[in-house]
Tab-separated table of C-alpha atoms and ligand atoms in Angstrom:
chain	number	residue	atom	x	y	z
A	1	MET	CA	97.970	105.412	86.855
A	2	VAL	CA	98.774	101.897	87.941
A	3	ASP	CA	98.908	98.632	86.055
A	4	TYR	CA	98.294	95.968	88.675
A	5	HIS	CA	97.764	92.980	86.414
A	6	ILE	CA	101.016	91.874	84.791
A	7	HIS	CA	102.028	88.254	84.222
A	8	THR	CA	105.440	86.583	83.856
A	9	VAL	CA	106.715	83.632	81.821
A	10	ARG	CA	106.207	81.367	84.836
A	11	CYS	CA	102.510	80.917	84.101
A	12	GLY	CA	103.385	79.105	80.884
A	13	HIS	CA	101.397	81.378	78.544
A	14	ALA	CA	103.260	84.696	78.775
A	15	SER	CA	106.476	85.907	77.148
A	16	GLY	CA	109.361	88.272	77.813
A	17	GLU	CA	111.644	89.147	80.697
A	18	VAL	CA	110.215	90.904	83.745
A	19	ALA	CA	112.590	93.838	83.138
A	20	GLU	CA	111.034	94.354	79.704
A	21	TYR	CA	107.618	94.739	81.311
A	22	VAL	CA	109.018	97.362	83.676
A	23	ARG	CA	110.753	99.244	80.858
A	24	ARG	CA	107.531	99.352	78.898
A	25	ALA	CA	105.744	100.798	81.950
A	26	GLN	CA	108.458	103.448	82.217
A	27	GLU	CA	108.089	104.316	78.537
A	28	LEU	CA	104.416	104.953	79.253
A	29	SER	CA	105.305	106.997	82.382
A	30	LEU	CA	103.236	104.759	84.640
A	31	ALA	CA	103.947	105.722	88.254
A	32	GLU	CA	103.295	102.262	89.596
A	33	ILE	CA	102.918	98.687	88.428
A	34	GLY	CA	102.299	95.352	90.064
A	35	PHE	CA	103.003	91.846	88.923
A	36	ALA	CA	100.084	89.480	89.418
A	37	ASP	CA	101.043	86.176	87.901
A	38	HIS	CA	98.850	83.101	88.234
A	39	LEU	CA	99.129	81.517	91.687
A	40	PRO	CA	99.904	77.783	91.560
A	41	LEU	CA	96.636	75.878	91.244
A	42	VAL	CA	95.599	74.594	94.645
A	43	ILE	CA	93.378	71.853	93.191
A	44	GLY	CA	96.312	69.679	92.186
A	45	MET	CA	95.622	70.115	88.459
A	46	LYS	CA	98.920	69.747	86.608
A	47	ASP	CA	98.801	71.939	83.523
A	48	PRO	CA	102.052	73.893	83.096
A	49	THR	CA	100.337	76.271	80.653
A	50	LEU	CA	97.847	77.626	83.205
A	51	ALA	CA	99.823	78.808	86.220
A	52	MET	CA	103.263	78.773	87.804
A	53	ARG	CA	104.299	75.634	89.642
A	54	HIS	CA	104.485	75.575	93.428
A	55	GLU	CA	108.283	75.352	93.217
A	56	GLU	CA	108.363	78.652	91.299
A	57	LEU	CA	106.574	80.856	93.812
A	58	ASP	CA	109.676	81.662	95.901
A	59	ASP	CA	111.586	82.685	92.763
A	60	TYR	CA	108.672	84.805	91.582
A	61	ILE	CA	108.701	86.798	94.827
A	62	ALA	CA	112.493	87.084	94.800
A	63	GLU	CA	112.546	88.250	91.188
A	64	ILE	CA	110.094	91.064	91.905
A	65	GLU	CA	112.093	92.096	94.972
A	66	ALA	CA	115.221	92.308	92.807
A	67	LEU	CA	113.346	94.442	90.259
A	68	LYS	CA	112.463	96.979	92.949
A	69	THR	CA	116.185	97.559	93.517
A	70	GLN	CA	116.979	97.520	89.815
A	71	PHE	CA	114.265	100.083	88.931
A	72	PRO	CA	114.066	102.638	91.770
A	73	GLY	CA	112.293	105.170	89.524
A	74	ILE	CA	109.003	103.281	89.447
A	75	ILE	CA	106.918	101.783	92.235
A	76	ILE	CA	106.704	98.008	91.801
A	77	LYS	CA	104.244	95.933	93.809
A	78	THR	CA	104.099	92.215	94.496
A	79	GLY	CA	100.671	90.932	93.613
A	80	ILE	CA	99.225	87.613	92.579
A	81	GLU	CA	96.197	86.408	90.605
A	82	ALA	CA	94.533	83.576	92.517
A	83	ASP	CA	91.842	81.323	91.138
A	84	TYR	CA	88.732	80.777	93.160
A	85	PHE	CA	87.961	77.081	93.553
A	86	PRO	CA	84.998	76.321	95.814
A	87	GLY	CA	86.003	73.882	98.533
A	88	TYR	CA	89.650	74.940	98.385
A	89	GLU	CA	89.327	78.138	100.409
A	90	GLN	CA	91.579	76.926	103.228
A	91	ALA	CA	94.302	75.700	100.879
A	92	THR	CA	94.187	79.045	99.076
A	93	ARG	CA	94.297	80.978	102.350
A	94	ASP	CA	97.271	78.927	103.588
A	95	LEU	CA	99.226	79.443	100.384
A	96	LEU	CA	98.514	83.190	100.200
A	97	SER	CA	99.447	83.717	103.850
A	98	ARG	CA	102.985	82.463	103.284
A	99	TYR	CA	104.006	85.402	101.079
A	100	PRO	CA	104.091	89.180	101.600
A	101	PHE	CA	101.694	90.147	98.825
A	102	ASP	CA	100.677	93.767	98.358
A	103	TYR	CA	97.351	92.627	96.906
A	104	VAL	CA	95.568	89.519	95.679
A	105	ILE	CA	93.410	89.502	92.554
A	106	GLY	CA	90.693	86.867	92.802
A	107	SER	CA	89.576	85.439	89.469
A	108	VAL	CA	87.127	82.823	88.310
A	109	HIS	CA	88.519	80.938	85.288
A	110	PHE	CA	86.794	77.595	85.910
A	111	ILE	CA	83.175	76.491	86.101
A	112	GLU	CA	83.104	73.000	87.599
A	113	GLY	CA	86.496	72.210	86.122
A	114	TRP	CA	85.765	73.734	82.717
A	115	GLY	CA	88.244	76.450	81.730
A	116	PHE	CA	85.614	78.599	80.047
A	117	ASP	CA	88.058	81.381	79.101
A	118	ASP	CA	90.546	78.942	77.537
A	119	SER	CA	90.309	78.823	73.736
A	120	ARG	CA	91.209	75.110	73.820
A	121	TYR	CA	87.881	74.404	75.523
A	122	ILE	CA	85.648	76.822	73.635
A	123	ASP	CA	83.476	73.904	72.485
A	124	GLY	CA	82.029	73.931	75.996
A	125	TYR	CA	79.833	76.839	74.906
A	126	LYS	CA	78.083	74.541	72.418
A	127	THR	CA	77.058	71.911	74.922
A	128	ARG	CA	75.861	74.231	77.690
A	129	ASP	CA	73.101	76.790	77.909
A	130	ILE	CA	74.598	80.285	77.796
A	131	PHE	CA	72.399	81.578	80.602
A	132	ASP	CA	73.392	78.610	82.778
A	133	ILE	CA	77.041	79.465	82.138
A	134	TYR	CA	76.502	83.097	83.144
A	135	LYS	CA	74.524	82.031	86.203
A	136	ALA	CA	77.223	79.612	87.336
A	137	TYR	CA	79.905	82.210	86.673
A	138	TYR	CA	78.311	85.032	88.653
A	139	GLU	CA	77.421	82.689	91.505
A	140	LEU	CA	81.072	81.652	91.694
A	141	LEU	CA	82.098	85.304	91.655
A	142	GLU	CA	79.701	86.043	94.497
A	143	ALA	CA	81.065	83.090	96.472
A	144	ALA	CA	84.638	84.202	95.725
A	145	ALA	CA	83.890	87.629	97.175
A	146	ARG	CA	82.320	86.109	100.287
A	147	THR	CA	85.492	84.137	101.089
A	148	GLY	CA	87.296	87.372	101.965
A	149	LEU	CA	90.426	85.904	100.393
A	150	PHE	CA	90.902	88.565	97.741
A	151	ASP	CA	91.391	92.339	97.465
A	152	ILE	CA	90.435	92.830	93.831
A	153	ILE	CA	88.013	90.928	91.590
A	154	GLY	CA	89.764	90.154	88.291
A	155	HIS	CA	88.081	90.799	84.917
A	156	ILE	CA	84.632	90.783	86.492
A	157	ASP	CA	82.646	89.943	83.335
A	158	LEU	CA	85.192	87.522	81.839
A	159	VAL	CA	82.331	85.196	80.879
A	160	LYS	CA	81.637	87.510	77.905
A	161	LYS	CA	85.133	86.870	76.474
A	162	TYR	CA	84.058	84.936	73.363
A	163	GLY	CA	81.007	87.086	72.720
A	164	PHE	CA	78.347	84.614	73.890
A	165	VAL	CA	75.485	86.580	75.423
A	166	PRO	CA	72.411	84.993	77.041
A	167	GLU	CA	68.938	86.043	75.939
A	168	GLN	CA	67.755	86.219	79.523
A	169	ASP	CA	68.428	89.186	81.757
A	170	VAL	CA	71.441	88.799	84.051
A	171	THR	CA	70.941	92.051	85.999
A	172	THR	CA	69.941	90.269	89.218
A	173	LEU	CA	72.830	87.793	89.033
A	174	VAL	CA	75.355	90.564	88.494
A	175	GLY	CA	73.726	92.599	91.255
A	176	LYS	CA	74.161	89.806	93.793
A	177	ALA	CA	77.841	89.474	92.893
A	178	LEU	CA	78.311	93.244	93.167
A	179	GLY	CA	76.611	93.222	96.569
A	180	ALA	CA	79.029	90.562	97.802
A	181	ILE	CA	82.011	92.441	96.364
A	182	HIS	CA	80.864	95.590	98.123
A	183	ASP	CA	80.248	93.781	101.426
A	184	ALA	CA	83.734	92.248	101.251
A	185	GLY	CA	85.297	95.706	100.803
A	186	MET	CA	86.842	94.686	97.515
A	187	CYS	CA	87.756	96.607	94.369
A	188	VAL	CA	87.150	95.701	90.776
A	189	GLU	CA	89.803	96.229	88.152
A	190	ILE	CA	89.264	97.976	84.881
A	191	ASN	CA	90.991	95.325	82.793
A	192	THR	CA	91.830	96.260	79.211
A	193	ALA	CA	92.618	92.688	78.078
A	194	GLY	CA	89.054	92.252	76.827
A	195	LEU	CA	89.891	94.667	74.013
A	196	ARG	CA	92.327	92.049	72.670
A	197	LYS	CA	89.736	89.244	72.838
A	198	PRO	CA	86.804	88.317	70.565
A	199	VAL	CA	84.393	90.417	72.655
A	200	GLY	CA	86.495	93.532	71.987
A	201	GLU	CA	85.383	95.261	75.200
A	202	ILE	CA	87.015	96.321	78.438
A	203	TYR	CA	86.161	94.244	81.528
A	204	PRO	CA	83.784	95.364	82.962
A	205	GLY	CA	81.496	96.732	80.264
A	206	SER	CA	80.169	100.246	80.816
A	207	GLU	CA	76.872	99.116	82.322
A	208	ILE	CA	78.477	96.955	85.013
A	209	LEU	CA	81.092	99.622	85.692
A	210	LYS	CA	78.345	102.166	86.287
A	211	ARG	CA	76.692	99.770	88.722
A	212	CYS	CA	80.029	99.287	90.502
A	213	PHE	CA	80.184	103.037	90.990
A	214	GLU	CA	76.592	103.182	92.247
A	215	ASN	CA	77.417	100.378	94.691
A	216	GLY	CA	80.401	102.299	96.037
A	217	ILE	CA	82.904	99.703	94.781
A	218	PRO	CA	86.370	101.206	94.166
A	219	ILE	CA	88.376	100.543	91.029
A	220	THR	CA	91.950	99.908	90.097
A	221	PHE	CA	93.560	99.224	86.715
A	222	GLY	CA	95.143	96.267	84.972
A	223	SER	CA	96.208	95.371	81.441
A	224	ASP	CA	96.466	91.630	82.131
A	225	ALA	CA	99.707	91.861	80.134
A	226	HIS	CA	101.089	88.503	79.032
A	227	ALA	CA	103.739	90.235	76.876
A	228	PRO	CA	105.782	93.384	77.552
A	229	GLY	CA	104.030	95.310	74.767
A	230	GLU	CA	100.680	94.835	76.498
A	231	VAL	CA	101.608	96.754	79.658
A	232	GLY	CA	99.381	99.799	80.123
A	233	MET	CA	97.496	98.939	76.966
A	234	ALA	CA	94.544	101.260	76.215
A	235	PHE	CA	94.871	102.963	79.600
A	236	GLU	CA	93.729	106.339	78.241
A	237	ARG	CA	90.502	104.657	77.279
A	238	ALA	CA	90.318	102.885	80.650
A	239	CYS	CA	90.749	106.229	82.379
A	240	ALA	CA	88.034	107.766	80.236
A	241	VAL	CA	85.488	105.003	80.924
A	242	ALA	CA	86.230	105.278	84.650
A	243	GLY	CA	85.496	108.994	84.529
A	244	GLN	CA	82.321	108.428	82.501
A	245	ALA	CA	81.088	105.990	85.150
A	246	GLY	CA	81.594	108.665	87.807
A	247	TYR	CA	84.941	107.702	89.320
A	248	ASP	CA	87.491	110.344	90.302
A	249	MET	CA	89.705	108.068	92.452
A	250	PHE	CA	91.392	104.701	92.071
A	251	ALA	CA	92.825	102.310	94.622
A	252	THR	CA	96.426	101.327	95.233
A	253	PHE	CA	97.658	98.660	97.619
A	254	ALA	CA	100.636	98.070	99.905
A	255	GLY	CA	100.784	95.077	102.205
A	256	ARG	CA	97.120	94.395	101.405
A	257	VAL	CA	96.113	97.823	102.746
A	258	ARG	CA	94.233	100.071	100.345
A	259	SER	CA	94.811	103.772	99.615
A	260	PHE	CA	93.295	106.089	97.050
A	261	LYS	CA	94.760	108.364	94.417
A	262	ALA	CA	93.080	110.971	92.255
A	263	LEU	CA	92.282	109.876	88.748
A	264	ALA	CA	93.921	112.227	86.254
A	265	ARG	CA	91.250	113.088	83.706
A	266	LYS	CA	92.451	113.318	80.161
B	301	ZN	ZN1	97.063	84.317	82.141
B	302	FE	FE1	92.567	85.842	84.699
B	303	FE	FE1	95.688	87.637	84.414
B	304	ZN	ZN1	93.558	87.516	84.290
């Protein structure tokens, strides 16, 4: 399997040396991993605890290149997790085009400037209608897919992180986002980080994952590790839920070109 969603200390909310992340992956016999740290924020927001700084991007790339030489026994890819900010598509495209990424994970972490997945701003759930939050979130996801900027949608149902669930049905909203993801030829990741959060569920939940399969959307895997011990976390379970949804293949990337590998059923 692959773990394509691994952070580094540069983002300001992760710990450990990059080599420790690789060693953990080797302990778990992962064939391939990819770092996908938070791309510098293109909106000019200066919060050193959210993403790496612009000045750090060159070092990030260089550090991963050095790791490839240091650890020839495991395939290491250079990825990035980029926020989607409406209105900043060109700035994002320009920044991404300057580096030789193997893949780009596109994530929505902000709804009109509100970091809804940030525990510091959890009060925002009290002052907004939960359905409105979900609606805004899935509309942003749909728009993110339509930009064509990204290869993989990150933690597709992140909006469930703190366990707030709207009373109204969100099937149509999710369906529109899935349609856009399919049309853009993107993958979704099975992201095990949700198991460590209040919701206690993999992203996406089984229902959305099944709909991804029905929509012909490929999958890949990510732990969203922010510490070495989180690499490959709960991947047996991730593999099992993928199989239950119908998947027998997963996607890998090199130079932003996708290939498929057989999913080993356990
Ligand atoms: Zn992070
Ligand atoms: Fe994220
Ligand atoms: Fe992440
Ligand atoms: Zn993430």
